[in-house]
GROMACS .gro file of C-alpha atoms in nm:
model
  339
    1MET     CA    1  -0.918   2.441   1.471
    2LEU     CA    2  -0.687   2.731   1.403
    3THR     CA    3  -0.791   3.096   1.415
    4LYS     CA    4  -0.847   3.298   1.097
    5ARG     CA    5  -0.510   3.469   1.141
    6GLN     CA    6  -0.329   3.141   1.201
    7ASN     CA    7  -0.495   2.996   0.892
    8LEU     CA    8  -0.380   3.291   0.681
    9ILE     CA    9  -0.023   3.270   0.811
   10LEU     CA   10  -0.004   2.893   0.757
   11LYS     CA   11  -0.155   2.924   0.409
   12SER     CA   12   0.091   3.200   0.316
   13ILE     CA   13   0.391   2.999   0.438
   14ILE     CA   14   0.286   2.683   0.252
   15GLU     CA   15   0.208   2.860  -0.075
   16GLU     CA   16   0.531   3.060  -0.063
   17TYR     CA   17   0.732   2.746   0.009
   18ILE     CA   18   0.561   2.563  -0.277
   19LYS     CA   19   0.672   2.840  -0.513
   20THR     CA   20   1.031   2.882  -0.393
   21ALA     CA   21   1.137   2.565  -0.206
   22LEU     CA   22   1.304   2.805   0.040
   23PRO     CA   23   1.231   2.851   0.415
   24VAL     CA   24   0.986   3.136   0.473
   25GLY     CA   25   1.080   3.408   0.723
   26SER     CA   26   0.849   3.649   0.907
   27LYS     CA   27   0.941   3.943   0.682
   28ARG     CA   28   0.832   3.753   0.369
   29ILE     CA   29   0.514   3.635   0.541
   30GLN     CA   30   0.429   3.996   0.623
   31GLU     CA   31   0.477   4.093   0.256
   32VAL     CA   32   0.242   3.827   0.117
   33LEU     CA   33  -0.029   3.833   0.387
   34THR     CA   34  -0.364   3.979   0.289
   35MET     CA   35  -0.412   4.138   0.634
   36GLU     CA   36  -0.210   4.380   0.847
   37VAL     CA   37  -0.007   4.185   1.104
   38SER     CA   38   0.307   4.292   1.290
   39SER     CA   39   0.634   4.098   1.261
   40ALA     CA   40   0.619   4.014   1.631
   41THR     CA   41   0.269   3.867   1.592
   42ILE     CA   42   0.380   3.665   1.290
   43ARG     CA   43   0.674   3.525   1.484
   44ASN     CA   44   0.449   3.434   1.778
   45GLU     CA   45   0.186   3.271   1.557
   46SER     CA   46   0.455   3.086   1.358
   47ALA     CA   47   0.603   2.956   1.683
   48PHE     CA   48   0.257   2.833   1.786
   49LEU     CA   49   0.207   2.662   1.449
   50GLU     CA   50   0.547   2.495   1.488
   51GLU     CA   51   0.461   2.386   1.842
   52GLN     CA   52   0.136   2.232   1.713
   53GLY     CA   53   0.324   2.042   1.442
   54PHE     CA   54   0.203   2.238   1.136
   55LEU     CA   55   0.545   2.390   1.066
   56GLU     CA   56   0.908   2.287   1.105
   57LYS     CA   57   1.213   2.505   1.158
   58ALA     CA   58   1.458   2.491   0.868
   59HIS     CA   59   1.802   2.362   0.961
   60THR     CA   60   1.999   2.638   0.788
   61SER     CA   61   1.768   2.937   0.831
   62SER     CA   62   1.543   3.120   1.073
   63GLY     CA   63   1.254   3.058   0.835
   64LYS     CA   64   0.981   2.794   0.854
   65VAL     CA   65   0.885   2.508   0.626
   66PRO     CA   66   0.558   2.310   0.624
   67SER     CA   67   0.538   1.970   0.794
   68THR     CA   68   0.333   1.677   0.665
   69LYS     CA   69   0.062   1.774   0.915
   70GLY     CA   70   0.068   2.129   0.780
   71TYR     CA   71   0.033   2.013   0.420
   72ARG     CA   72  -0.254   1.780   0.517
   73TYR     CA   73  -0.435   2.066   0.696
   74TYR     CA   74  -0.381   2.289   0.393
   75VAL     CA   75  -0.523   2.027   0.153
   76ASP     CA   76  -0.824   1.957   0.374
   77ASN     CA   77  -0.907   2.313   0.480
   78LEU     CA   78  -0.723   2.596   0.307
   79MET     CA   79  -0.637   2.535  -0.057
   80GLU     CA   80  -0.825   2.714  -0.331
   81SER     CA   81  -0.869   2.647  -0.701
   82ASN     CA   82  -0.575   2.777  -0.903
   83ASN     CA   83  -0.551   2.890  -1.263
   84ILE     CA   84  -0.492   2.585  -1.482
   85GLU     CA   85  -0.637   2.712  -1.807
   86ASP     CA   86  -0.303   2.712  -1.990
   87ILE     CA   87  -0.252   2.339  -1.927
   88LYS     CA   88  -0.618   2.260  -2.002
   89VAL     CA   89  -0.594   2.420  -2.346
   90GLN     CA   90  -0.304   2.195  -2.445
   91ILE     CA   91  -0.460   1.878  -2.308
   92ASN     CA   92  -0.799   1.958  -2.458
   93GLU     CA   93  -0.641   1.956  -2.805
   94ILE     CA   94  -0.527   1.598  -2.743
   95PHE     CA   95  -0.880   1.486  -2.654
   96LYS     CA   96  -1.019   1.653  -2.968
   97LYS     CA   97  -0.801   1.446  -3.199
   98ARG     CA   98  -1.026   1.209  -3.392
   99GLY     CA   99  -0.948   0.839  -3.373
  100ALA     CA  100  -0.706   0.870  -3.081
  101THR     CA  101  -0.706   0.573  -2.843
  102ILE     CA  102  -0.714   0.614  -2.466
  103ASP     CA  103  -0.353   0.492  -2.446
  104GLU     CA  104  -0.239   0.756  -2.695
  105ILE     CA  105  -0.428   1.030  -2.514
  106LEU     CA  106  -0.294   0.931  -2.172
  107GLU     CA  107   0.062   0.909  -2.301
  108LYS     CA  108   0.055   1.260  -2.449
  109THR     CA  109  -0.136   1.400  -2.151
  110SER     CA  110   0.122   1.251  -1.914
  111SER     CA  111   0.407   1.420  -2.102
  112ILE     CA  112   0.238   1.761  -2.077
  113LEU     CA  113   0.153   1.714  -1.709
  114SER     CA  114   0.509   1.618  -1.617
  115GLU     CA  115   0.671   1.897  -1.816
  116MET     CA  116   0.446   2.169  -1.677
  117THR     CA  117   0.426   2.051  -1.314
  118LYS     CA  118   0.780   1.910  -1.275
  119LEU     CA  119   0.630   1.587  -1.138
  120ALA     CA  120   0.646   1.225  -1.249
  121THR     CA  121   0.324   1.090  -1.400
  122VAL     CA  122   0.212   0.731  -1.346
  123VAL     CA  123  -0.074   0.587  -1.552
  124ALA     CA  124  -0.210   0.241  -1.473
  125THR     CA  125  -0.500   0.041  -1.611
  126SER     CA  126  -0.641  -0.282  -1.475
  127GLU     CA  127  -0.883  -0.508  -1.657
  128ILE     CA  128  -1.110  -0.762  -1.491
  129ASN     CA  129  -0.948  -1.104  -1.436
  130GLY     CA  130  -1.271  -1.302  -1.441
  131GLU     CA  131  -1.275  -1.577  -1.178
  132LEU     CA  132  -0.899  -1.578  -1.110
  133LEU     CA  133  -0.843  -1.655  -0.739
  134LEU     CA  134  -0.560  -1.621  -0.490
  135SER     CA  135  -0.458  -1.975  -0.390
  136LYS     CA  136  -0.165  -1.928  -0.154
  137ILE     CA  137   0.091  -1.679  -0.016
  138GLU     CA  138   0.435  -1.792   0.099
  139LEU     CA  139   0.728  -1.610   0.262
  140ILE     CA  140   1.084  -1.715   0.182
  141PRO     CA  141   1.366  -1.540   0.374
  142ILE     CA  142   1.667  -1.487   0.145
  143SER     CA  143   1.911  -1.323   0.384
  144SER     CA  144   1.917  -1.102   0.693
  145LYS     CA  145   1.832  -0.810   0.466
  146SER     CA  146   1.573  -0.945   0.221
  147ALA     CA  147   1.288  -1.188   0.167
  148VAL     CA  148   1.062  -1.295  -0.118
  149VAL     CA  149   0.683  -1.314  -0.098
  150ILE     CA  150   0.526  -1.560  -0.344
  151PHE     CA  151   0.161  -1.536  -0.455
  152VAL     CA  152   0.014  -1.846  -0.620
  153LEU     CA  153  -0.297  -1.789  -0.835
  154SER     CA  154  -0.570  -2.036  -0.927
  155ASN     CA  155  -0.453  -2.059  -1.290
  156GLY     CA  156  -0.107  -2.169  -1.175
  157ALA     CA  157   0.054  -1.829  -1.229
  158ILE     CA  158   0.305  -1.713  -0.968
  159GLU     CA  159   0.380  -1.353  -0.868
  160ASN     CA  160   0.700  -1.275  -0.676
  161LYS     CA  161   0.777  -0.967  -0.468
  162ASN     CA  162   1.122  -0.892  -0.322
  163ILE     CA  163   1.103  -0.718   0.015
  164SER     CA  164   1.385  -0.526   0.182
  165LEU     CA  165   1.400  -0.603   0.554
  166ASP     CA  166   1.531  -0.250   0.606
  167SER     CA  167   1.170  -0.137   0.552
  168ILE     CA  168   0.997  -0.395   0.773
  169SER     CA  169   1.104  -0.669   1.012
  170LEU     CA  170   1.081  -1.035   0.911
  171GLU     CA  171   0.847  -1.099   1.205
  172GLU     CA  172   0.606  -0.822   1.100
  173LEU     CA  173   0.614  -0.954   0.746
  174ARG     CA  174   0.538  -1.307   0.868
  175LEU     CA  175   0.246  -1.182   1.080
  176SER     CA  176   0.108  -0.990   0.782
  177ILE     CA  177   0.123  -1.290   0.551
  178ASP     CA  178  -0.044  -1.512   0.812
  179LEU     CA  179  -0.331  -1.261   0.823
  180PHE     CA  180  -0.349  -1.249   0.443
  181ASN     CA  181  -0.359  -1.628   0.421
  182GLU     CA  182  -0.632  -1.638   0.684
  183ARG     CA  183  -0.852  -1.374   0.520
  184LEU     CA  184  -0.772  -1.355   0.148
  185ILE     CA  185  -0.717  -1.713   0.029
  186ASN     CA  186  -0.970  -1.820  -0.239
  187SER     CA  187  -1.071  -1.457  -0.295
  188LYS     CA  188  -1.111  -1.324  -0.648
  189ILE     CA  189  -0.825  -1.100  -0.751
  190SER     CA  190  -1.083  -0.833  -0.835
  191GLU     CA  191  -1.200  -0.841  -0.470
  192ILE     CA  192  -0.857  -0.831  -0.303
  193GLU     CA  193  -0.838  -0.454  -0.270
  194THR     CA  194  -1.180  -0.425  -0.104
  195LYS     CA  195  -1.118  -0.716   0.132
  196SER     CA  196  -0.776  -0.583   0.229
  197GLN     CA  197  -0.932  -0.255   0.341
  198ALA     CA  198  -1.153  -0.448   0.584
  199MET     CA  199  -0.835  -0.597   0.734
  200ILE     CA  200  -0.685  -0.261   0.827
  201PRO     CA  201  -0.806  -0.250   1.195
  202VAL     CA  202  -0.663  -0.597   1.268
  203LEU     CA  203  -0.343  -0.537   1.072
  204ARG     CA  204  -0.286  -0.201   1.245
  205GLN     CA  205  -0.296  -0.370   1.587
  206GLN     CA  206  -0.033  -0.630   1.502
  207VAL     CA  207   0.194  -0.463   1.245
  208LYS     CA  208   0.353  -0.124   1.310
  209LYS     CA  209   0.426  -0.059   0.941
  210TYR     CA  210   0.091  -0.182   0.815
  211GLU     CA  211   0.072   0.091   0.547
  212PHE     CA  212   0.394  -0.041   0.392
  213VAL     CA  213   0.249  -0.393   0.392
  214LEU     CA  214  -0.072  -0.284   0.221
  215GLN     CA  215   0.102  -0.068  -0.037
  216THR     CA  216   0.369  -0.323  -0.122
  217LEU     CA  217   0.200  -0.662  -0.100
  218ILE     CA  218  -0.145  -0.573  -0.227
  219GLY     CA  219   0.015  -0.363  -0.499
  220ALA     CA  220   0.223  -0.661  -0.611
  221LEU     CA  221  -0.072  -0.898  -0.596
  222ILE     CA  222  -0.302  -0.694  -0.817
  223HIS     CA  223  -0.019  -0.634  -1.066
  224THR     CA  224  -0.103  -0.928  -1.293
  225ASP     CA  225  -0.062  -0.959  -1.669
  226SER     CA  226  -0.391  -0.777  -1.725
  227ASN     CA  227  -0.256  -0.464  -1.555
  228LYS     CA  228  -0.042  -0.208  -1.732
  229SER     CA  229   0.158   0.074  -1.577
  230ARG     CA  230   0.362   0.347  -1.743
  231THR     CA  231   0.573   0.623  -1.587
  232SER     CA  232   0.684   0.943  -1.756
  233GLY     CA  233   0.852   1.266  -1.654
  234VAL     CA  234   1.105   1.132  -1.403
  235LYS     CA  235   1.364   1.369  -1.552
  236TYR     CA  236   1.139   1.666  -1.466
  237LEU     CA  237   1.076   1.529  -1.116
  238LEU     CA  238   1.449   1.513  -1.045
  239GLU     CA  239   1.481   1.886  -1.115
  240ASN     CA  240   1.318   1.951  -0.777
  241PRO     CA  241   1.572   2.042  -0.507
  242GLU     CA  242   1.427   1.783  -0.266
  243PHE     CA  243   1.582   1.510  -0.481
  244ASN     CA  244   1.932   1.647  -0.503
  245ASP     CA  245   2.132   1.347  -0.382
  246ALA     CA  246   2.176   0.989  -0.499
  247LYS     CA  247   1.990   0.826  -0.209
  248LYS     CA  248   1.679   1.040  -0.248
  249ILE     CA  249   1.678   0.979  -0.624
  250LYS     CA  250   1.702   0.604  -0.566
  251ASP     CA  251   1.426   0.613  -0.302
  252ILE     CA  252   1.170   0.793  -0.515
  253ILE     CA  253   1.240   0.587  -0.828
  254GLN     CA  254   1.199   0.266  -0.628
  255PHE     CA  255   0.879   0.402  -0.478
  256ILE     CA  256   0.734   0.476  -0.823
  257GLU     CA  257   0.837   0.137  -0.961
  258ASN     CA  258   0.715  -0.076  -0.669
  259ALA     CA  259   0.383   0.074  -0.562
  260SER     CA  260   0.047   0.047  -0.734
  261PRO     CA  261  -0.139   0.373  -0.804
  262PHE     CA  262  -0.464   0.197  -0.713
  263VAL     CA  263  -0.333   0.109  -0.367
  264TRP     CA  264  -0.197   0.461  -0.311
  265PHE     CA  265  -0.553   0.594  -0.304
  266ASN     CA  266  -0.754   0.309  -0.153
  267TYR     CA  267  -0.668   0.392   0.206
  268GLN     CA  268  -0.744   0.762   0.196
  269SER     CA  269  -1.079   0.935   0.249
  270LYS     CA  270  -1.259   1.021  -0.073
  271THR     CA  271  -1.440   1.354  -0.078
  272ASN     CA  272  -1.403   1.408  -0.452
  273LYS     CA  273  -1.249   1.250  -0.761
  274THR     CA  274  -0.893   1.328  -0.658
  275THR     CA  275  -0.709   1.193  -0.357
  276VAL     CA  276  -0.388   1.305  -0.190
  277ALA     CA  277  -0.131   1.102   0.006
  278ILE     CA  278   0.139   1.310   0.179
  279GLY     CA  279   0.469   1.195   0.328
  280LEU     CA  280   0.436   0.877   0.531
  281GLU     CA  281   0.069   0.848   0.421
  282THR     CA  282   0.206   0.705   0.094
  283GLY     CA  283   0.338   0.401   0.280
  284ASN     CA  284   0.693   0.499   0.189
  285GLN     CA  285   0.960   0.565   0.451
  286ASN     CA  286   1.074   0.884   0.273
  287ASP     CA  287   0.865   1.164   0.421
  288ASP     CA  288   0.959   1.401   0.135
  289ILE     CA  289   0.721   1.234  -0.115
  290ALA     CA  290   0.360   1.318  -0.202
  291VAL     CA  291   0.115   1.161  -0.446
  292ILE     CA  292  -0.199   1.312  -0.591
  293GLY     CA  293  -0.419   1.129  -0.836
  294THR     CA  294  -0.753   1.014  -0.963
  295ASN     CA  295  -0.922   0.689  -1.059
  296PHE     CA  296  -1.142   0.647  -1.364
  297PRO     CA  297  -1.341   0.360  -1.517
  298THR     CA  298  -1.232   0.199  -1.844
  299LYS     CA  299  -1.430   0.015  -2.107
  300GLY     CA  300  -1.522  -0.342  -2.019
  301GLY     CA  301  -1.560  -0.277  -1.646
  302GLY     CA  302  -1.193  -0.219  -1.571
  303LYS     CA  303  -1.039   0.083  -1.405
  304GLY     CA  304  -0.756   0.328  -1.451
  305ALA     CA  305  -0.547   0.553  -1.230
  306LEU     CA  306  -0.359   0.870  -1.316
  307ALA     CA  307  -0.116   0.990  -1.049
  308LEU     CA  308   0.143   1.262  -1.010
  309VAL     CA  309   0.438   1.195  -0.780
  310GLY     CA  310   0.672   1.457  -0.641
  311PRO     CA  311   0.791   1.648  -0.335
  312LYS     CA  312   0.547   1.764  -0.069
  313ARG     CA  313   0.559   2.107  -0.236
  314ILE     CA  314   0.310   1.990  -0.499
  315GLU     CA  315   0.069   2.268  -0.603
  316TYR     CA  316  -0.218   2.070  -0.456
  317ASP     CA  317  -0.490   2.317  -0.555
  318LYS     CA  318  -0.385   2.335  -0.919
  319VAL     CA  319  -0.308   1.966  -0.962
  320SER     CA  320  -0.621   1.829  -0.791
  321LYS     CA  321  -0.854   2.041  -1.005
  322LEU     CA  322  -0.659   1.948  -1.316
  323LEU     CA  323  -0.672   1.574  -1.251
  324GLU     CA  324  -1.043   1.590  -1.171
  325TRP     CA  325  -1.099   1.767  -1.504
  326ILE     CA  326  -0.892   1.505  -1.692
  327SER     CA  327  -1.087   1.222  -1.526
  328ASN     CA  328  -1.413   1.380  -1.642
  329LYS     CA  329  -1.273   1.422  -1.995
  330ILE     CA  330  -1.180   1.053  -2.009
  331GLU     CA  331  -1.529   0.948  -1.902
  332GLU     CA  332  -1.692   1.180  -2.153
  333LYS     CA  333  -1.481   1.064  -2.447
  334PHE     CA  334  -1.452   0.691  -2.390
  335LEU     CA  335  -1.757   0.600  -2.186
  336LEU     CA  336  -2.035   0.846  -2.266
  337GLU     CA  337  -1.946   0.853  -2.635
  338GLY     CA  338  -1.906   0.476  -2.635
  339GLU     CA  339  -1.569   0.484  -2.813
   0.00000   0.00000   0.00000
């Protein structure tokens, strides 16, 4: 564990970087710290934090920026509840509207969240598929750069998923599908997510990019006709300086379109109603991305997910408390009231 002073310095750097998207130098750290520390001490402690992997040196400045490890430590140990009352007031008015359906409420809530946080909002709902089973998984190489994975369901339906071999090798993909066929065939679609979690230790041993496999293949499999997904606020997301070139824009849009919000959160520890995936924890190869979201039950035994996607500079404290509050509001309105 870090010392109290190291915690304060790391917390100050992360929160300043979240606000400005600019590398944080020792002079600025000294200005925002809540304790008296010399510039020399700040430089020494910052160097230690960089050496331990919590910080990274900016390419064009003497300042520091947080690493994925630093953000994870901040989320798990340092962040505090932030003022979110202004957003709550607006969203609360939506929930008060009589006769509003859950879809209408989530659509309007998503618009407010994206506009005020500058993040993309993804809402997904999944209803129970009864006794629908997974019958078979097949891999069809298309070229040296792509392949198609085919899922055959017990009702005859077929789900296809195109896979770029830039993200994973054909051999790793083949090994993964062999494991899936061995362990998931004849499983109910509603049980696939739980069973796939039990496969993680075996998959990790044989497949280097096992997170990508879980995110991509399981996400595609559970995306049947009974599942709905809607994204809003991409235009606000692209205002962030992290996504200032064509490749990064393409990467994050593909990430949002191809992954399932349910899968994003299934492989993370759950200490409360909100869960955070940072950088490579999302299963995406772009380490600039972070996802924070919550799951909630829907009427009829289904489930929903509300996620915000953006750069690693997400205001984790504000957003996590806000999503937890929204999840509770959904349960109160549509489950406790029986609407």
